[in-house]
Amino acid sequence: MHPFPTGGQSANPIRKKRKRLTAYGPALLLPNIDGHAVDVLDHIIQAGSLYLSPIQEALEDSPGAQFLRTIHGMDALIDATNVLIYAAREHPKRRDQESIDELIQQAKATQKLIRKLDDMLPEDAFILSSDSFGPDLIAEYATNTAMLVVSRFAVGLLDYYDARFIQTKKDQRKTMMMDFRDAYRETIQDGRARLDAHQHLMKTLKTTQRALNKVMKEL
């Protein structure tokens, strides 16, 4: 699992030497549909902490725990998305409908894929009781894919936030946004590498199975 930066640690070595208190500025608060003020940038960052920060308890007895943490992260990102959409609709003259539609579509696509992965994920009891590595492999594949997809969603949200609030100077926390966008991007890179490894393994198993079937027919 990729360790998510905490305490203002930057994912970019070039920015690690900067003083965090001066690099980060005051929060920009946006109202949600209930009228509550929300720091959307911090909300997107905290979403990553829900599934990317290291945890103390062992996961051996709950193989699906990391997947569940990732769902919690996605739910937090959906909350942030709803605030951004509400803020855009409150200012129709400055609204970029195409970007809003893309944001909504990305949120729906992420939720749809996570539901499919959830359906694919074996129950913890089955994984723990199985003598085969198959259920473990499926759980690992589903979890890694979920973390990758949710992190891509987070980067999409940060890109949207960057264009509308960072670049327009409404939010001065550019370094903060860049720090955690880098962290999400590193998670995506790590996830792609693991996904490639899984796909190579599956391809090898499929080739081996075909060869084994051929030999069995000749016996």
C-alpha atoms as a PDB file:
ATOM      1  CA  MET A   1       0.000   0.000   0.000  1.00  0.00           C
ATOM      2  CA  HIS A   2       1.321   3.425  -0.942  1.00  0.00           C
ATOM      3  CA  PRO A   3       1.997   5.570   2.168  1.00  0.00           C
ATOM      4  CA  PHE A   4       0.046   8.807   1.844  1.00  0.00           C
ATOM      5  CA  PRO A   5       1.972  11.916   2.986  1.00  0.00           C
ATOM      6  CA  THR A   6       1.030  13.177   6.429  1.00  0.00           C
ATOM      7  CA  GLY A   7       1.830  16.325   8.345  1.00  0.00           C
ATOM      8  CA  GLY A   8       2.484  18.365   5.230  1.00  0.00           C
ATOM      9  CA  GLN A   9       5.182  16.081   3.834  1.00  0.00           C
ATOM     10  CA  SER A  10       5.621  16.659   0.141  1.00  0.00           C
ATOM     11  CA  ALA A  11       5.644  13.904  -2.427  1.00  0.00           C
ATOM     12  CA  ASN A  12       8.034  15.993  -4.508  1.00  0.00           C
ATOM     13  CA  PRO A  13      11.632  16.088  -3.157  1.00  0.00           C
ATOM     14  CA  ILE A  14      12.123  19.575  -4.632  1.00  0.00           C
ATOM     15  CA  ARG A  15       9.399  20.936  -2.357  1.00  0.00           C
ATOM     16  CA  LYS A  16      10.334  18.975   0.761  1.00  0.00           C
ATOM     17  CA  LYS A  17      12.760  21.628   1.986  1.00  0.00           C
ATOM     18  CA  ARG A  18      10.210  24.408   1.941  1.00  0.00           C
ATOM     19  CA  LYS A  19       8.670  25.580   5.181  1.00  0.00           C
ATOM     20  CA  ARG A  20       5.206  24.098   5.274  1.00  0.00           C
ATOM     21  CA  LEU A  21       3.603  26.825   7.391  1.00  0.00           C
ATOM     22  CA  THR A  22       4.538  29.499   4.872  1.00  0.00           C
ATOM     23  CA  ALA A  23       3.887  27.340   1.813  1.00  0.00           C
ATOM     24  CA  TYR A  24       0.284  26.600   2.742  1.00  0.00           C
ATOM     25  CA  GLY A  25      -2.232  29.408   2.998  1.00  0.00           C
ATOM     26  CA  PRO A  26      -5.662  29.917   4.571  1.00  0.00           C
ATOM     27  CA  ALA A  27      -8.516  27.567   3.746  1.00  0.00           C
ATOM     28  CA  LEU A  28     -11.069  28.400   1.076  1.00  0.00           C
ATOM     29  CA  LEU A  29     -14.539  27.406   2.244  1.00  0.00           C
ATOM     30  CA  LEU A  30     -17.386  26.585  -0.126  1.00  0.00           C
ATOM     31  CA  PRO A  31     -21.004  26.005   0.936  1.00  0.00           C
ATOM     32  CA  ASN A  32     -22.578  22.605   0.432  1.00  0.00           C
ATOM     33  CA  ILE A  33     -26.250  22.012  -0.327  1.00  0.00           C
ATOM     34  CA  ASP A  34     -27.042  22.163   3.416  1.00  0.00           C
ATOM     35  CA  GLY A  35     -25.340  25.537   3.792  1.00  0.00           C
ATOM     36  CA  HIS A  36     -22.344  24.160   5.691  1.00  0.00           C
ATOM     37  CA  ALA A  37     -18.894  25.540   4.872  1.00  0.00           C
ATOM     38  CA  VAL A  38     -16.555  22.913   3.399  1.00  0.00           C
ATOM     39  CA  ASP A  39     -12.822  23.069   2.728  1.00  0.00           C
ATOM     40  CA  VAL A  40     -12.956  21.063  -0.495  1.00  0.00           C
ATOM     41  CA  LEU A  41      -9.191  20.881  -0.993  1.00  0.00           C
ATOM     42  CA  ASP A  42      -8.679  19.483   2.492  1.00  0.00           C
ATOM     43  CA  HIS A  43     -11.621  17.118   1.942  1.00  0.00           C
ATOM     44  CA  ILE A  44      -9.969  15.661  -1.160  1.00  0.00           C
ATOM     45  CA  ILE A  45      -6.723  15.223   0.761  1.00  0.00           C
ATOM     46  CA  GLN A  46      -8.433  13.599   3.743  1.00  0.00           C
ATOM     47  CA  ALA A  47     -10.102  11.165   1.337  1.00  0.00           C
ATOM     48  CA  GLY A  48      -6.648   9.868   0.453  1.00  0.00           C
ATOM     49  CA  SER A  49      -5.760   9.490   4.113  1.00  0.00           C
ATOM     50  CA  LEU A  50      -8.778   7.194   4.536  1.00  0.00           C
ATOM     51  CA  TYR A  51      -7.273   4.504   2.307  1.00  0.00           C
ATOM     52  CA  LEU A  52      -3.620   5.390   1.669  1.00  0.00           C
ATOM     53  CA  SER A  53      -2.305   6.193   5.145  1.00  0.00           C
ATOM     54  CA  PRO A  54      -0.665   3.258   6.952  1.00  0.00           C
ATOM     55  CA  ILE A  55      -2.777   1.633   9.667  1.00  0.00           C
ATOM     56  CA  GLN A  56      -1.595  -0.008  12.869  1.00  0.00           C
ATOM     57  CA  GLU A  57      -3.773  -3.109  12.925  1.00  0.00           C
ATOM     58  CA  ALA A  58      -2.846  -6.118  10.810  1.00  0.00           C
ATOM     59  CA  LEU A  59      -5.018  -6.954   7.808  1.00  0.00           C
ATOM     60  CA  GLU A  60      -4.328 -10.703   7.768  1.00  0.00           C
ATOM     61  CA  ASP A  61      -7.654 -11.490   9.426  1.00  0.00           C
ATOM     62  CA  SER A  62      -9.593  -9.177   7.119  1.00  0.00           C
ATOM     63  CA  PRO A  63      -8.366  -9.404   3.503  1.00  0.00           C
ATOM     64  CA  GLY A  64     -11.164  -7.103   2.346  1.00  0.00           C
ATOM     65  CA  ALA A  65     -10.409  -4.324   4.840  1.00  0.00           C
ATOM     66  CA  GLN A  66      -8.234  -2.313   2.465  1.00  0.00           C
ATOM     67  CA  PHE A  67     -10.916  -2.476  -0.219  1.00  0.00           C
ATOM     68  CA  LEU A  68     -13.446  -1.168   2.309  1.00  0.00           C
ATOM     69  CA  ARG A  69     -11.092   1.689   3.241  1.00  0.00           C
ATOM     70  CA  THR A  70     -10.848   2.563  -0.446  1.00  0.00           C
ATOM     71  CA  ILE A  71     -14.644   2.728  -0.695  1.00  0.00           C
ATOM     72  CA  HIS A  72     -14.648   5.161   2.239  1.00  0.00           C
ATOM     73  CA  GLY A  73     -12.099   7.271   0.359  1.00  0.00           C
ATOM     74  CA  MET A  74     -14.272   7.245  -2.752  1.00  0.00           C
ATOM     75  CA  ASP A  75     -17.335   8.280  -0.741  1.00  0.00           C
ATOM     76  CA  ALA A  76     -15.406  11.260   0.638  1.00  0.00           C
ATOM     77  CA  LEU A  77     -14.401  12.243  -2.896  1.00  0.00           C
ATOM     78  CA  ILE A  78     -18.036  12.014  -3.999  1.00  0.00           C
ATOM     79  CA  ASP A  79     -18.935  14.409  -1.173  1.00  0.00           C
ATOM     80  CA  ALA A  80     -16.280  16.845  -2.424  1.00  0.00           C
ATOM     81  CA  THR A  81     -17.612  16.469  -5.968  1.00  0.00           C
ATOM     82  CA  ASN A  82     -21.129  17.362  -4.838  1.00  0.00           C
ATOM     83  CA  VAL A  83     -19.852  20.548  -3.204  1.00  0.00           C
ATOM     84  CA  LEU A  84     -18.000  21.565  -6.373  1.00  0.00           C
ATOM     85  CA  ILE A  85     -21.066  20.882  -8.519  1.00  0.00           C
ATOM     86  CA  TYR A  86     -23.302  22.842  -6.147  1.00  0.00           C
ATOM     87  CA  ALA A  87     -20.847  25.761  -6.140  1.00  0.00           C
ATOM     88  CA  ALA A  88     -20.760  25.786  -9.948  1.00  0.00           C
ATOM     89  CA  ARG A  89     -24.540  25.753 -10.243  1.00  0.00           C
ATOM     90  CA  GLU A  90     -24.813  28.630  -7.787  1.00  0.00           C
ATOM     91  CA  HIS A  91     -22.789  30.784 -10.212  1.00  0.00           C
ATOM     92  CA  PRO A  92     -24.227  29.953 -13.664  1.00  0.00           C
ATOM     93  CA  LYS A  93     -22.465  32.870 -15.395  1.00  0.00           C
ATOM     94  CA  ARG A  94     -19.052  31.441 -14.480  1.00  0.00           C
ATOM     95  CA  ARG A  95     -20.064  27.823 -14.931  1.00  0.00           C
ATOM     96  CA  ASP A  96     -18.232  25.595 -17.391  1.00  0.00           C
ATOM     97  CA  GLN A  97     -20.977  23.064 -18.107  1.00  0.00           C
ATOM     98  CA  GLU A  98     -18.689  20.788 -20.110  1.00  0.00           C
ATOM     99  CA  SER A  99     -16.250  20.481 -17.211  1.00  0.00           C
ATOM    100  CA  ILE A 100     -19.109  19.879 -14.778  1.00  0.00           C
ATOM    101  CA  ASP A 101     -20.507  17.149 -17.009  1.00  0.00           C
ATOM    102  CA  GLU A 102     -17.064  15.520 -17.193  1.00  0.00           C
ATOM    103  CA  LEU A 103     -16.797  15.644 -13.400  1.00  0.00           C
ATOM    104  CA  ILE A 104     -20.208  14.015 -12.993  1.00  0.00           C
ATOM    105  CA  GLN A 105     -19.378  11.360 -15.575  1.00  0.00           C
ATOM    106  CA  GLN A 106     -16.072  10.561 -13.880  1.00  0.00           C
ATOM    107  CA  ALA A 107     -17.816  10.205 -10.524  1.00  0.00           C
ATOM    108  CA  LYS A 108     -20.455   7.878 -11.975  1.00  0.00           C
ATOM    109  CA  ALA A 109     -17.859   5.785 -13.828  1.00  0.00           C
ATOM    110  CA  THR A 110     -15.762   5.431 -10.670  1.00  0.00           C
ATOM    111  CA  GLN A 111     -18.748   4.335  -8.595  1.00  0.00           C
ATOM    112  CA  LYS A 112     -19.830   1.854 -11.277  1.00  0.00           C
ATOM    113  CA  LEU A 113     -16.403   0.226 -11.481  1.00  0.00           C
ATOM    114  CA  ILE A 114     -16.053   0.032  -7.699  1.00  0.00           C
ATOM    115  CA  ARG A 115     -19.428  -1.742  -7.508  1.00  0.00           C
ATOM    116  CA  LYS A 116     -18.239  -4.282 -10.084  1.00  0.00           C
ATOM    117  CA  LEU A 117     -15.018  -4.853  -8.149  1.00  0.00           C
ATOM    118  CA  ASP A 118     -17.008  -5.213  -4.937  1.00  0.00           C
ATOM    119  CA  ASP A 119     -19.129  -7.912  -6.574  1.00  0.00           C
ATOM    120  CA  MET A 120     -15.959  -9.687  -7.699  1.00  0.00           C
ATOM    121  CA  LEU A 121     -14.277  -9.545  -4.280  1.00  0.00           C
ATOM    122  CA  PRO A 122     -14.586 -12.846  -2.356  1.00  0.00           C
ATOM    123  CA  GLU A 123     -15.865 -12.815   1.215  1.00  0.00           C
ATOM    124  CA  ASP A 124     -13.195 -12.691   3.935  1.00  0.00           C
ATOM    125  CA  ALA A 125     -14.305 -16.049   5.333  1.00  0.00           C
ATOM    126  CA  PHE A 126     -13.908 -17.704   1.930  1.00  0.00           C
ATOM    127  CA  ILE A 127     -10.448 -16.204   1.389  1.00  0.00           C
ATOM    128  CA  LEU A 128      -9.250 -17.252   4.827  1.00  0.00           C
ATOM    129  CA  SER A 129     -10.648 -20.781   4.590  1.00  0.00           C
ATOM    130  CA  SER A 130      -9.473 -21.505   1.050  1.00  0.00           C
ATOM    131  CA  ASP A 131      -6.400 -23.670   0.467  1.00  0.00           C
ATOM    132  CA  SER A 132      -5.916 -22.000  -2.910  1.00  0.00           C
ATOM    133  CA  PHE A 133      -4.128 -18.750  -3.637  1.00  0.00           C
ATOM    134  CA  GLY A 134      -6.867 -17.897  -6.144  1.00  0.00           C
ATOM    135  CA  PRO A 135      -9.159 -15.954  -3.773  1.00  0.00           C
ATOM    136  CA  ASP A 136      -6.174 -14.027  -2.406  1.00  0.00           C
ATOM    137  CA  LEU A 137      -5.114 -13.103  -5.923  1.00  0.00           C
ATOM    138  CA  ILE A 138      -8.627 -11.946  -6.822  1.00  0.00           C
ATOM    139  CA  ALA A 139      -8.838  -9.847  -3.650  1.00  0.00           C
ATOM    140  CA  GLU A 140      -5.432  -8.304  -4.288  1.00  0.00           C
ATOM    141  CA  TYR A 141      -6.317  -7.540  -7.909  1.00  0.00           C
ATOM    142  CA  ALA A 142      -9.676  -5.983  -6.982  1.00  0.00           C
ATOM    143  CA  THR A 143      -8.176  -3.913  -4.171  1.00  0.00           C
ATOM    144  CA  ASN A 144      -5.275  -2.631  -6.240  1.00  0.00           C
ATOM    145  CA  THR A 145      -7.576  -1.723  -9.119  1.00  0.00           C
ATOM    146  CA  ALA A 146      -9.933   0.093  -6.746  1.00  0.00           C
ATOM    147  CA  MET A 147      -7.087   2.129  -5.239  1.00  0.00           C
ATOM    148  CA  LEU A 148      -5.851   3.050  -8.711  1.00  0.00           C
ATOM    149  CA  VAL A 149      -9.291   4.091  -9.981  1.00  0.00           C
ATOM    150  CA  VAL A 150     -10.190   6.108  -6.879  1.00  0.00           C
ATOM    151  CA  SER A 151      -6.806   7.855  -6.969  1.00  0.00           C
ATOM    152  CA  ARG A 152      -7.370   8.777 -10.627  1.00  0.00           C
ATOM    153  CA  PHE A 153     -10.715  10.239  -9.581  1.00  0.00           C
ATOM    154  CA  ALA A 154      -8.939  12.263  -6.880  1.00  0.00           C
ATOM    155  CA  VAL A 155      -6.440  13.635  -9.409  1.00  0.00           C
ATOM    156  CA  GLY A 156      -9.334  14.594 -11.687  1.00  0.00           C
ATOM    157  CA  LEU A 157     -10.949  16.502  -8.825  1.00  0.00           C
ATOM    158  CA  LEU A 158      -7.685  18.259  -7.982  1.00  0.00           C
ATOM    159  CA  ASP A 159      -7.197  19.230 -11.632  1.00  0.00           C
ATOM    160  CA  TYR A 160     -10.704  20.699 -11.660  1.00  0.00           C
ATOM    161  CA  TYR A 161     -10.072  22.508  -8.363  1.00  0.00           C
ATOM    162  CA  ASP A 162      -6.709  23.760  -9.617  1.00  0.00           C
ATOM    163  CA  ALA A 163      -8.209  25.319 -12.744  1.00  0.00           C
ATOM    164  CA  ARG A 164     -11.030  27.089 -10.929  1.00  0.00           C
ATOM    165  CA  PHE A 165      -9.635  28.004  -7.528  1.00  0.00           C
ATOM    166  CA  ILE A 166      -5.835  27.726  -7.479  1.00  0.00           C
ATOM    167  CA  GLN A 167      -4.986  29.286 -10.841  1.00  0.00           C
ATOM    168  CA  THR A 168      -7.562  32.034 -10.276  1.00  0.00           C
ATOM    169  CA  LYS A 169      -5.923  32.823  -6.892  1.00  0.00           C
ATOM    170  CA  LYS A 170      -9.164  32.248  -4.989  1.00  0.00           C
ATOM    171  CA  ASP A 171      -7.260  29.603  -3.031  1.00  0.00           C
ATOM    172  CA  GLN A 172      -3.612  30.383  -2.256  1.00  0.00           C
ATOM    173  CA  ARG A 173      -2.662  26.818  -1.287  1.00  0.00           C
ATOM    174  CA  LYS A 174      -1.015  25.897  -4.583  1.00  0.00           C
ATOM    175  CA  THR A 175       1.853  24.014  -2.943  1.00  0.00           C
ATOM    176  CA  MET A 176      -0.540  22.029  -0.788  1.00  0.00           C
ATOM    177  CA  MET A 177      -2.568  21.033  -3.841  1.00  0.00           C
ATOM    178  CA  MET A 178       0.566  20.063  -5.792  1.00  0.00           C
ATOM    179  CA  ASP A 179       1.990  18.059  -2.892  1.00  0.00           C
ATOM    180  CA  PHE A 180      -0.986  15.779  -2.599  1.00  0.00           C
ATOM    181  CA  ARG A 181      -1.675  15.587  -6.316  1.00  0.00           C
ATOM    182  CA  ASP A 182       1.872  14.246  -6.628  1.00  0.00           C
ATOM    183  CA  ALA A 183       1.090  11.712  -3.901  1.00  0.00           C
ATOM    184  CA  TYR A 184      -2.037  10.524  -5.688  1.00  0.00           C
ATOM    185  CA  ARG A 185      -0.093  10.295  -8.954  1.00  0.00           C
ATOM    186  CA  GLU A 186       2.585   8.163  -7.293  1.00  0.00           C
ATOM    187  CA  THR A 187      -0.164   5.873  -6.041  1.00  0.00           C
ATOM    188  CA  ILE A 188      -1.467   5.562  -9.598  1.00  0.00           C
ATOM    189  CA  GLN A 189       2.006   4.720 -10.910  1.00  0.00           C
ATOM    190  CA  ASP A 190       2.500   2.073  -8.227  1.00  0.00           C
ATOM    191  CA  GLY A 191      -0.958   0.678  -8.917  1.00  0.00           C
ATOM    192  CA  ARG A 192      -0.306   0.409 -12.638  1.00  0.00           C
ATOM    193  CA  ALA A 193       2.928  -1.469 -11.988  1.00  0.00           C
ATOM    194  CA  ARG A 194       1.125  -3.960  -9.731  1.00  0.00           C
ATOM    195  CA  LEU A 195      -1.714  -4.251 -12.233  1.00  0.00           C
ATOM    196  CA  ASP A 196       0.775  -5.058 -14.997  1.00  0.00           C
ATOM    197  CA  ALA A 197       2.304  -7.723 -12.750  1.00  0.00           C
ATOM    198  CA  HIS A 198      -1.127  -9.234 -12.089  1.00  0.00           C
ATOM    199  CA  GLN A 199      -1.977  -9.279 -15.773  1.00  0.00           C
ATOM    200  CA  HIS A 200       1.364 -10.919 -16.610  1.00  0.00           C
ATOM    201  CA  LEU A 201       0.730 -13.560 -13.963  1.00  0.00           C
ATOM    202  CA  MET A 202      -2.761 -14.241 -15.289  1.00  0.00           C
ATOM    203  CA  LYS A 203      -1.432 -14.513 -18.833  1.00  0.00           C
ATOM    204  CA  THR A 204       1.242 -16.965 -17.663  1.00  0.00           C
ATOM    205  CA  LEU A 205      -1.321 -19.046 -15.784  1.00  0.00           C
ATOM    206  CA  LYS A 206      -3.581 -19.128 -18.830  1.00  0.00           C
ATOM    207  CA  THR A 207      -0.711 -20.282 -21.061  1.00  0.00           C
ATOM    208  CA  THR A 208       0.312 -22.910 -18.529  1.00  0.00           C
ATOM    209  CA  GLN A 209      -3.271 -24.142 -18.259  1.00  0.00           C
ATOM    210  CA  ARG A 210      -3.523 -24.574 -22.031  1.00  0.00           C
ATOM    211  CA  ALA A 211      -0.276 -26.522 -22.097  1.00  0.00           C
ATOM    212  CA  LEU A 212      -1.429 -28.687 -19.190  1.00  0.00           C
ATOM    213  CA  ASN A 213      -4.751 -29.427 -20.879  1.00  0.00           C
ATOM    214  CA  LYS A 214      -2.924 -30.484 -24.021  1.00  0.00           C
ATOM    215  CA  VAL A 215      -0.714 -32.885 -22.065  1.00  0.00           C
ATOM    216  CA  MET A 216      -3.688 -34.308 -20.182  1.00  0.00           C
ATOM    217  CA  LYS A 217      -5.472 -35.087 -23.451  1.00  0.00           C
ATOM    218  CA  GLU A 218      -2.455 -37.064 -24.624  1.00  0.00           C
ATOM    219  CA  LEU A 219      -2.371 -39.272 -21.511  1.00  0.00           C
END
